[in-house]
Coordinates of C-alpha atoms and ligand atoms in Angstrom, one line a residue:
M191 CA -21.3 -90.5 -62.6
A192 CA -17.6 -89.8 -63.0
N193 CA -16.1 -88.4 -59.7
A194 CA -16.7 -85.0 -59.3
T195 CA -14.2 -82.8 -58.0
P196 CA -14.4 -82.4 -54.3
V197 CA -15.6 -78.8 -53.3
R198 CA -12.8 -76.8 -51.9
V199 CA -13.7 -73.1 -50.8
R200 CA -11.6 -70.5 -49.0
F201 CA -12.1 -67.9 -46.6
C202 CA -9.3 -65.4 -47.0
P203 CA -9.6 -62.2 -45.1
S204 CA -6.9 -59.5 -44.4
P205 CA -6.2 -58.9 -41.1
T206 CA -7.0 -55.2 -41.0
G207 CA -9.1 -53.6 -38.1
N208 CA -11.8 -55.7 -36.3
P209 CA -13.8 -58.5 -37.8
H210 CA -17.2 -57.2 -39.0
V211 CA -20.6 -58.8 -39.9
G212 CA -20.0 -58.8 -43.8
L213 CA -16.9 -60.6 -43.3
V214 CA -18.7 -63.3 -41.1
R215 CA -21.5 -63.8 -43.3
T216 CA -18.8 -64.3 -46.3
A217 CA -17.1 -66.9 -43.9
L218 CA -20.8 -68.6 -42.8
F219 CA -21.5 -69.0 -46.6
N220 CA -18.5 -70.6 -47.6
W221 CA -18.1 -72.7 -44.6
A222 CA -22.0 -73.9 -44.7
Y223 CA -21.2 -74.5 -48.6
A224 CA -18.1 -77.0 -47.8
R225 CA -20.0 -78.7 -44.9
H226 CA -23.1 -79.0 -47.2
H227 CA -20.9 -80.6 -50.0
G228 CA -18.6 -82.5 -47.4
G229 CA -15.8 -80.4 -49.2
A230 CA -12.9 -78.5 -47.7
F231 CA -13.2 -75.2 -45.9
V232 CA -9.5 -73.4 -46.1
F233 CA -8.8 -70.4 -44.1
R234 CA -5.9 -68.4 -45.7
V235 CA -4.7 -65.0 -44.3
E236 CA -4.1 -62.4 -46.8
D237 CA -1.5 -60.5 -45.0
T238 CA 0.9 -59.1 -47.7
D239 CA 0.1 -55.5 -47.1
A240 CA 2.5 -54.8 -44.1
A241 CA 1.2 -51.2 -43.7
R242 CA -2.2 -52.2 -43.0
D243 CA -2.2 -55.6 -41.5
S244 CA -1.5 -56.4 -37.9
E245 CA -0.9 -59.4 -35.7
E246 CA -3.5 -58.2 -33.4
S247 CA -6.2 -58.4 -36.1
Y248 CA -5.1 -61.6 -36.9
E249 CA -5.2 -63.1 -33.5
Q250 CA -9.0 -61.4 -33.7
L251 CA -9.7 -63.3 -36.6
L252 CA -8.7 -66.8 -35.1
D253 CA -10.6 -66.1 -32.3
A254 CA -13.7 -64.9 -34.1
M255 CA -13.6 -68.0 -36.1
R256 CA -13.5 -70.4 -33.2
W257 CA -16.3 -68.5 -31.5
L258 CA -18.3 -68.6 -34.5
G259 CA -18.0 -72.2 -34.7
F260 CA -16.4 -72.3 -38.2
D261 CA -13.9 -75.0 -38.0
W262 CA -11.6 -74.9 -40.8
D263 CA -9.8 -77.9 -42.5
E264 CA -6.5 -76.4 -43.6
G265 CA -5.4 -73.0 -42.4
P266 CA -2.5 -71.1 -40.3
A267 CA -3.4 -72.5 -36.9
A268 CA -5.3 -75.1 -35.2
F269 CA -9.0 -74.7 -34.8
D270 CA -9.0 -75.9 -31.5
S271 CA -5.7 -77.2 -29.6
A272 CA -7.7 -80.6 -28.5
S273 CA -7.7 -82.0 -32.1
G274 CA -5.2 -79.8 -33.5
K275 CA -7.6 -79.5 -36.8
G276 CA -6.6 -77.1 -39.2
D277 CA -3.2 -76.4 -38.5
G278 CA -1.4 -76.4 -41.7
G279 CA -2.7 -78.8 -44.6
P280 CA -1.4 -79.8 -48.3
H281 CA -0.8 -76.1 -49.3
A282 CA 0.9 -74.7 -46.2
P283 CA 2.0 -72.1 -45.5
Y284 CA -1.6 -70.5 -45.1
R285 CA -0.4 -66.9 -44.4
Q286 CA 0.6 -65.1 -47.5
S287 CA 3.3 -63.4 -45.9
Q288 CA 5.2 -66.6 -45.7
R289 CA 4.4 -67.5 -49.5
M290 CA 6.6 -64.6 -50.9
D291 CA 8.9 -66.9 -52.9
I292 CA 6.2 -68.5 -54.7
Y293 CA 4.8 -65.3 -55.8
Q294 CA 8.0 -64.3 -57.1
D295 CA 8.2 -67.4 -58.8
V296 CA 4.8 -67.0 -60.6
A297 CA 5.6 -63.5 -61.6
Q298 CA 8.7 -64.6 -63.4
K299 CA 7.0 -67.2 -65.3
L300 CA 4.3 -64.9 -66.4
L301 CA 7.1 -62.6 -67.6
D302 CA 9.0 -65.5 -69.3
G303 CA 5.7 -66.4 -70.9
G304 CA 4.7 -62.9 -72.2
Y305 CA 1.9 -63.2 -69.9
A306 CA 2.9 -60.1 -68.1
Y307 CA 5.6 -57.1 -68.8
H308 CA 7.4 -54.4 -67.4
C309 CA 5.6 -51.1 -67.3
Y310 CA 7.8 -47.9 -66.8
C311 CA 5.0 -45.2 -66.7
T312 CA 5.2 -42.7 -63.9
A313 CA 2.3 -42.0 -61.8
E314 CA 2.2 -38.4 -63.3
E315 CA 2.4 -39.6 -67.0
L316 CA -0.5 -42.2 -66.2
D317 CA -2.6 -39.4 -64.6
E318 CA -2.0 -37.3 -67.8
R319 CA -2.9 -40.1 -70.2
R320 CA -5.9 -41.0 -68.1
E321 CA -7.2 -37.3 -68.1
A322 CA -6.8 -37.1 -72.0
A323 CA -8.4 -40.2 -72.6
R324 CA -11.6 -39.0 -70.2
K325 CA -11.7 -35.8 -72.2
A326 CA -11.9 -37.7 -75.6
G327 CA -14.8 -39.6 -73.6
K328 CA -12.5 -43.0 -74.0
A329 CA -12.3 -45.7 -71.4
S330 CA -9.9 -44.9 -68.4
G331 CA -7.4 -47.5 -67.3
Y332 CA -4.3 -48.3 -68.4
D333 CA -3.7 -47.7 -72.2
G334 CA -1.2 -50.6 -72.7
K335 CA 1.8 -48.2 -73.8
C336 CA 4.4 -50.6 -72.5
R337 CA 3.0 -53.6 -73.9
T338 CA 5.7 -53.4 -76.8
V339 CA 8.7 -51.9 -75.0
T340 CA 11.7 -53.0 -77.1
P341 CA 15.2 -54.0 -75.3
E342 CA 16.6 -50.6 -76.4
Q343 CA 13.7 -48.4 -74.8
K344 CA 13.8 -50.8 -71.8
A345 CA 17.6 -50.0 -71.4
A346 CA 16.9 -46.2 -72.0
Y347 CA 14.2 -46.2 -69.2
E348 CA 16.5 -47.6 -67.1
A349 CA 19.5 -45.5 -67.6
E350 CA 16.9 -42.5 -66.9
G351 CA 16.5 -44.2 -63.6
R352 CA 13.1 -45.4 -64.0
T353 CA 11.5 -47.9 -61.9
S354 CA 9.1 -50.3 -63.3
I355 CA 5.7 -52.3 -62.1
V356 CA 4.8 -55.7 -63.5
R357 CA 1.5 -55.8 -65.6
F358 CA -0.5 -58.4 -66.5
R359 CA -1.3 -58.3 -70.1
M360 CA -5.3 -58.8 -70.5
P361 CA -6.5 -60.6 -73.9
D362 CA -8.3 -58.4 -75.9
E363 CA -11.4 -60.4 -75.7
T364 CA -14.5 -60.2 -74.1
I365 CA -14.9 -62.5 -70.8
T366 CA -18.2 -64.3 -69.7
F367 CA -18.7 -66.3 -66.8
T368 CA -21.6 -67.7 -65.1
D369 CA -22.0 -66.2 -61.4
L370 CA -23.2 -68.6 -59.3
V371 CA -25.4 -66.1 -57.9
R372 CA -25.8 -63.5 -60.8
G373 CA -25.9 -65.9 -63.5
E374 CA -24.2 -64.9 -66.7
L375 CA -22.1 -61.8 -66.7
T376 CA -20.0 -60.2 -69.7
F377 CA -17.3 -57.7 -69.3
Q378 CA -15.8 -56.0 -72.4
P379 CA -11.9 -55.8 -72.7
E380 CA -11.9 -51.9 -72.8
N381 CA -13.2 -51.9 -69.6
V382 CA -10.7 -54.3 -68.1
T383 CA -7.0 -53.4 -68.9
D384 CA -3.8 -54.5 -68.1
Y385 CA -3.3 -54.4 -64.6
G386 CA -0.4 -54.2 -61.7
I387 CA 0.5 -57.3 -60.2
L388 CA 4.0 -56.6 -58.9
R389 CA 4.9 -53.0 -57.0
A390 CA 8.2 -51.2 -58.4
N391 CA 9.8 -52.9 -55.3
G392 CA 8.9 -56.2 -56.4
A393 CA 6.4 -56.5 -53.8
P394 CA 3.2 -58.8 -55.1
L395 CA -0.4 -57.3 -55.2
Y396 CA -3.9 -58.9 -54.2
T397 CA -4.6 -59.1 -57.7
L398 CA -1.7 -61.7 -58.1
V399 CA -1.6 -63.4 -54.8
N400 CA -5.3 -64.1 -54.3
P401 CA -5.8 -65.9 -57.7
V402 CA -2.5 -67.6 -57.6
D403 CA -3.3 -69.2 -54.1
D404 CA -6.8 -70.1 -55.2
A405 CA -5.1 -71.9 -58.2
L406 CA -2.3 -73.7 -55.9
M407 CA -4.7 -74.4 -53.1
E408 CA -7.1 -76.2 -56.0
I409 CA -10.0 -74.0 -55.0
T410 CA -13.1 -75.0 -56.8
H411 CA -15.7 -72.1 -55.8
V412 CA -15.1 -68.4 -55.3
L413 CA -17.7 -67.0 -52.9
R414 CA -17.2 -63.5 -51.6
G415 CA -18.7 -60.1 -51.6
E416 CA -20.0 -58.2 -54.6
D417 CA -17.2 -55.4 -54.1
L418 CA -14.9 -58.0 -55.6
L419 CA -16.6 -58.5 -58.9
S420 CA -14.5 -55.8 -60.9
S421 CA -11.6 -58.1 -60.2
T422 CA -13.1 -61.4 -61.4
P423 CA -12.6 -60.7 -65.1
R424 CA -9.0 -60.1 -64.6
Q425 CA -8.7 -63.2 -62.5
I426 CA -10.2 -65.2 -65.0
A427 CA -7.8 -64.0 -67.6
L428 CA -4.9 -64.8 -65.0
Y429 CA -6.1 -68.1 -64.5
K430 CA -6.1 -68.9 -68.1
A431 CA -2.3 -67.8 -68.2
L432 CA -1.8 -70.1 -65.2
I433 CA -3.4 -73.2 -66.8
E434 CA -1.4 -72.8 -69.9
L435 CA 1.8 -72.4 -67.8
G436 CA 0.9 -75.6 -66.2
I437 CA 0.3 -73.8 -62.6
A438 CA -3.4 -73.9 -62.3
K439 CA -5.7 -76.8 -63.1
Q440 CA -9.0 -75.2 -63.7
V441 CA -10.7 -71.8 -63.5
P442 CA -12.8 -71.9 -60.2
A443 CA -16.6 -71.0 -60.1
F444 CA -17.5 -67.7 -58.7
G445 CA -20.4 -66.6 -56.7
H446 CA -20.6 -62.8 -55.4
L447 CA -22.7 -62.2 -52.4
P448 CA -25.0 -59.2 -52.5
Y449 CA -24.1 -56.1 -50.5
V450 CA -25.4 -55.6 -47.1
M451 CA -27.3 -52.1 -46.6
G452 CA -27.1 -50.4 -43.2
E453 CA -29.0 -47.1 -42.1
G454 CA -30.3 -44.9 -44.9
N455 CA -29.9 -47.5 -47.6
K456 CA -26.2 -47.0 -47.5
K457 CA -23.8 -49.7 -47.8
L458 CA -23.0 -51.1 -44.4
S459 CA -19.2 -50.2 -43.7
K460 CA -16.7 -51.7 -41.9
R461 CA -16.4 -48.5 -39.9
D462 CA -19.9 -48.7 -38.8
P463 CA -20.3 -49.3 -35.3
Q464 CA -23.1 -51.8 -36.2
S465 CA -20.9 -53.9 -38.3
S466 CA -18.5 -54.9 -35.5
L467 CA -18.6 -58.5 -34.6
N468 CA -16.9 -57.7 -31.0
L469 CA -20.0 -55.6 -30.2
Y470 CA -22.2 -58.4 -30.9
R471 CA -20.1 -60.8 -28.8
E472 CA -19.8 -58.1 -25.8
R473 CA -23.9 -57.6 -25.9
G474 CA -24.3 -61.1 -25.8
F475 CA -25.6 -62.7 -29.1
L476 CA -24.9 -66.3 -29.2
P477 CA -23.2 -67.5 -32.1
E478 CA -26.2 -69.6 -33.5
G479 CA -28.2 -66.7 -33.0
L480 CA -25.8 -64.2 -34.8
L481 CA -25.3 -66.8 -37.5
N482 CA -29.1 -67.5 -38.0
Y483 CA -29.6 -63.7 -38.7
L484 CA -26.5 -63.2 -40.8
S485 CA -27.5 -66.1 -43.1
L486 CA -30.5 -64.2 -44.0
L487 CA -28.6 -61.3 -45.4
G488 CA -28.9 -62.9 -49.0
W489 CA -30.5 -66.2 -48.3
S490 CA -33.6 -67.8 -47.0
F491 CA -34.3 -71.2 -45.2
S492 CA -37.7 -71.0 -46.4
E493 CA -40.9 -68.9 -47.2
D494 CA -42.4 -69.0 -43.6
Q495 CA -39.4 -69.9 -41.1
D496 CA -36.5 -67.5 -40.0
L497 CA -35.5 -69.4 -37.3
F498 CA -33.3 -72.6 -37.7
S499 CA -30.2 -74.2 -36.2
I500 CA -26.9 -73.9 -38.0
D501 CA -27.1 -77.6 -38.8
E502 CA -30.4 -76.9 -40.4
M503 CA -29.0 -74.3 -42.5
V504 CA -25.9 -76.3 -43.5
A505 CA -28.5 -79.2 -44.6
K506 CA -30.2 -76.5 -46.8
F507 CA -27.7 -74.0 -48.0
E508 CA -26.8 -73.8 -51.9
I509 CA -25.0 -71.0 -53.2
E510 CA -27.6 -70.9 -56.1
D511 CA -30.2 -70.1 -53.7
V512 CA -28.6 -66.7 -52.6
N513 CA -30.3 -63.7 -53.9
A514 CA -28.4 -60.9 -55.8
N515 CA -30.4 -58.0 -54.6
P516 CA -28.8 -56.1 -51.7
A517 CA -29.7 -57.1 -48.2
R518 CA -31.0 -54.9 -45.4
F519 CA -29.3 -55.4 -42.0
D520 CA -31.9 -55.2 -39.6
L521 CA -30.6 -54.9 -35.8
K522 CA -34.1 -55.4 -34.6
K523 CA -34.5 -58.6 -36.4
A524 CA -31.2 -60.0 -35.5
E525 CA -32.1 -59.2 -32.0
A526 CA -35.4 -61.1 -32.1
I527 CA -33.7 -64.3 -33.6
N528 CA -31.1 -64.2 -30.8
A529 CA -33.7 -64.0 -28.1
D530 CA -35.6 -66.9 -29.9
H531 CA -32.2 -68.9 -29.7
I532 CA -31.6 -67.9 -25.9
R533 CA -35.1 -69.4 -25.4
R534 CA -34.1 -72.4 -27.4
L535 CA -31.2 -73.3 -25.2
D536 CA -31.5 -75.8 -22.0
V537 CA -31.6 -74.0 -18.7
K538 CA -28.2 -75.2 -18.1
A539 CA -26.8 -74.2 -21.3
F540 CA -28.4 -70.7 -20.4
T541 CA -27.0 -70.3 -17.3
E542 CA -23.4 -71.2 -18.5
A543 CA -23.8 -68.8 -21.6
C544 CA -24.6 -66.2 -19.0
A545 CA -21.5 -66.6 -16.9
P546 CA -19.2 -63.6 -18.6
W547 CA -21.8 -61.2 -17.6
L548 CA -22.1 -62.2 -14.1
Q549 CA -18.7 -61.3 -13.2
A550 CA -16.3 -58.3 -13.7
P551 CA -16.1 -56.2 -15.5
Y552 CA -19.7 -56.3 -16.2
A553 CA -21.3 -57.5 -12.9
P554 CA -21.3 -54.3 -10.3
W555 CA -21.5 -56.8 -7.2
A556 CA -18.8 -58.1 -5.2
P557 CA -17.6 -61.4 -6.4
E558 CA -18.3 -63.2 -3.1
D559 CA -21.8 -61.9 -3.1
F560 CA -22.7 -63.8 -6.0
D561 CA -24.9 -66.8 -5.0
R562 CA -24.8 -69.6 -7.4
A563 CA -27.9 -71.3 -5.9
A564 CA -30.0 -68.1 -6.1
W565 CA -28.5 -67.4 -9.6
E566 CA -29.9 -71.1 -10.7
A567 CA -33.4 -70.5 -9.2
I568 CA -33.7 -67.1 -11.0
A569 CA -32.3 -68.2 -14.5
P570 CA -35.4 -69.9 -16.0
H571 CA -37.5 -66.9 -15.4
A572 CA -34.8 -64.7 -16.7
Q573 CA -34.2 -67.0 -20.1
T574 CA -37.5 -66.2 -21.6
R575 CA -37.0 -62.3 -21.3
L576 CA -33.5 -61.5 -22.8
T577 CA -32.8 -60.2 -26.1
V578 CA -29.1 -60.3 -25.8
L579 CA -27.1 -62.1 -22.7
S580 CA -25.8 -59.0 -21.5
E581 CA -29.2 -57.9 -20.1
I582 CA -28.9 -60.5 -17.5
T583 CA -26.5 -58.2 -15.2
Q584 CA -29.2 -55.7 -14.5
N585 CA -31.9 -58.5 -14.3
V586 CA -30.3 -60.3 -11.6
D587 CA -28.2 -57.5 -9.8
F588 CA -30.9 -57.0 -7.0
L589 CA -29.9 -60.6 -5.8
F590 CA -26.2 -60.0 -5.5
L591 CA -26.0 -56.2 -4.6
Q592 CA -26.4 -55.4 -1.1
E593 CA -29.0 -53.0 -1.8
P594 CA -30.6 -52.4 -5.1
V595 CA -29.6 -49.5 -7.4
F596 CA -32.3 -47.1 -7.5
D597 CA -33.4 -45.8 -10.9
E598 CA -34.6 -42.4 -10.6
A599 CA -37.2 -42.7 -13.1
S600 CA -38.5 -45.9 -11.7
W601 CA -38.7 -44.3 -8.1
T602 CA -40.6 -41.3 -9.1
K603 CA -42.7 -43.5 -11.1
A604 CA -43.9 -46.0 -8.5
M605 CA -43.4 -43.8 -5.5
G606 CA -44.7 -40.4 -6.9
K607 CA -48.2 -40.8 -6.6
G608 CA -50.8 -42.1 -4.2
D609 CA -49.7 -43.3 -0.7
P610 CA -46.6 -45.5 -1.1
V611 CA -45.9 -45.4 2.8
A612 CA -49.3 -46.7 3.4
L613 CA -49.3 -49.5 0.5
L614 CA -45.9 -50.5 1.8
T615 CA -46.7 -50.6 5.0
T616 CA -49.4 -52.9 4.4
A617 CA -47.6 -55.0 1.9
R618 CA -44.8 -55.6 4.4
A619 CA -47.2 -56.8 7.1
K620 CA -49.1 -59.2 4.7
L621 CA -45.6 -60.5 3.5
E622 CA -44.2 -60.9 7.0
T623 CA -47.0 -63.6 7.4
A624 CA -47.3 -65.1 4.2
D625 CA -46.2 -68.5 2.9
W626 CA -42.8 -67.9 1.4
S627 CA -42.5 -71.3 0.0
S628 CA -44.7 -70.2 -3.2
P629 CA -44.7 -67.1 -5.2
E630 CA -48.5 -67.5 -5.7
A631 CA -48.9 -67.0 -2.0
L632 CA -46.7 -63.8 -1.9
K633 CA -48.7 -62.6 -4.9
E634 CA -51.7 -63.2 -2.6
A635 CA -50.2 -60.9 0.2
V636 CA -49.3 -58.0 -2.4
L637 CA -52.8 -58.4 -3.9
A638 CA -54.5 -58.2 -0.8
A639 CA -52.5 -55.2 0.4
G640 CA -53.7 -53.5 -2.9
E641 CA -57.2 -54.3 -2.0
E642 CA -57.3 -52.7 1.1
H643 CA -56.1 -49.3 -0.5
G644 CA -58.3 -49.6 -3.5
L645 CA -55.4 -50.6 -5.9
K646 CA -55.4 -53.3 -8.6
L647 CA -52.4 -56.0 -8.3
G648 CA -50.5 -53.8 -11.0
K649 CA -50.4 -50.5 -9.2
A650 CA -49.9 -52.3 -5.8
Q651 CA -46.9 -54.2 -7.0
A652 CA -44.9 -51.4 -8.6
P653 CA -43.7 -49.8 -5.2
V654 CA -43.1 -53.3 -3.9
R655 CA -40.8 -53.9 -7.0
V656 CA -38.9 -50.7 -6.7
A657 CA -38.2 -50.9 -3.3
V658 CA -36.7 -54.6 -3.5
T659 CA -35.2 -54.2 -7.1
G660 CA -34.8 -50.7 -7.7
R661 CA -36.6 -50.6 -11.3
T662 CA -40.4 -50.6 -12.4
V663 CA -39.3 -53.2 -15.0
G664 CA -37.7 -56.8 -14.1
L665 CA -38.3 -60.4 -13.9
P666 CA -41.5 -61.7 -12.5
L667 CA -41.8 -60.1 -9.3
F668 CA -42.8 -62.8 -7.0
E669 CA -40.3 -65.6 -8.3
S670 CA -37.8 -62.6 -7.4
L671 CA -39.0 -62.1 -4.0
E672 CA -39.0 -65.9 -3.2
V673 CA -35.3 -66.1 -4.5
L674 CA -34.3 -62.9 -2.7
G675 CA -35.9 -64.4 0.5
K676 CA -38.0 -63.1 3.3
D677 CA -35.5 -61.3 5.5
R678 CA -33.8 -59.4 2.8
T679 CA -37.3 -58.5 1.1
L680 CA -38.8 -57.1 4.3
A681 CA -35.5 -55.3 5.1
R682 CA -35.6 -53.4 1.6
I683 CA -39.1 -52.5 2.3
D684 CA -38.2 -51.2 5.5
A685 CA -35.4 -49.5 3.9
A686 CA -37.7 -47.8 1.1
L687 CA -40.1 -46.5 3.8
K688 CA -37.2 -44.8 5.7
K689 CA -36.3 -43.3 2.2
L690 CA -40.1 -42.2 2.2
G691 CA -39.7 -40.5 5.3
A692 CA -41.8 -42.8 7.2
Ligands
LIG969 N1 -8.3 -60.6 -48.7 C1 -9.4 -60.5 -49.6 C2 -10.4 -59.5 -48.9 O1 -10.2 -59.4 -47.7 C3 -10.1 -61.5 -50.3 C4 -10.9 -61.4 -51.5 C5 -11.5 -62.6 -51.9 O2 -12.2 -63.2 -51.3 O3 -11.1 -62.9 -53.0 O4 -11.3 -58.4 -49.4
ZN970 ZN1 3.6 -48.3 -68.9

């Protein structure tokens, strides 16, 4: 077999706003495709829109990519400082704001070659003609008026003080390509009209810079969201011009990833709080849990397995297996998968992953009251119960706060009926003489106290739990008591008895 061209894919976000899950899915599919094929993953920043782009958003993108583990091979900055990997590359720079000369040069070549032309139409004129076309039932879009401007007309327009944009001349032919996700797609020329590539002030537009960079960076596969499908026939035509000009080597393959639908079957929007990556990070999704879930938005691992590691995904990922139908974002499922990934961690990794939520600003206890040994003792019991890591704070706060935070509803539920004073008094006495070296013995003590008052274990332990932890739900009670220790447990029961007026 002849040497196949090595796979080169790109992820090329614009640094506007916060990273969102749709963007992460696009990055994931590109990264997984590159890794699966042993190709290159190029990270390019499309920051040509000074009005909308921000440095802060750029920094957030870098941070998000690092957190997700999408190590890029070429890009605007190192993936990690230790290896320096990804800082620059053969097609540097990788920020479009630093490539303006390149675009001017290409635009000039397109003009010189007759592939593009100056359009002098004003916005009002364009609106008028569009409206007339609409009334006549004709396709909208640019009508090609300035395709044939003569040098005399050009001079006259300029004398009038008109400015011009540069438009790409679409060939009058049907454009067909095979989308890697959707199969063969055909676009009729009347639906894909001549489009602007330079603004009147000479600034290049997305329509030019994106395919030009894909060409120069020798991208072989363009995998991106379905929302960009309408720009693909334009880009294919531009590519053909770039090939004729000797700038591009080949037209890349395209694959358009399905829409992600949110609540009420509406497209999940960037502005939707549910789509903010930062929110998932703050809630304590693990990168591998989030990526596992996001990979299922349009792709599946196998018929009966939804849970897998990122390496397993990479080993199996093929763009041809992506489904063209819209995918539904299901937060509950995302959480369930994340919970499974939390359980899969080894305990040490789990205790480390929780660290941010055991400190300010999340943790309500004084830093000096944090007890590492107690944390390590309770951690295995917490690991199996969390959906997201941020839940750890509430689950262990009883260990590190001087006094439990009483949740009002819990208090009423546990202490509002029966005779909690009698029960707690008995339980306290039994716990005082129990063997504190095993949770089993502590359970026996509470069980015995319950029996004396005609209560089953569940009913008997509720007041004890609330007295000690402040809440009716939490980690396994007897392990919690053991870690908290005898003195503090008894003191808390005393305090609850006092609160009950005993
Ligand atoms: N910068 C473009 C965007 O964020 C990239 C589009 C593409 O992948 O071609 O929408
Ligand atoms: Zn015009």
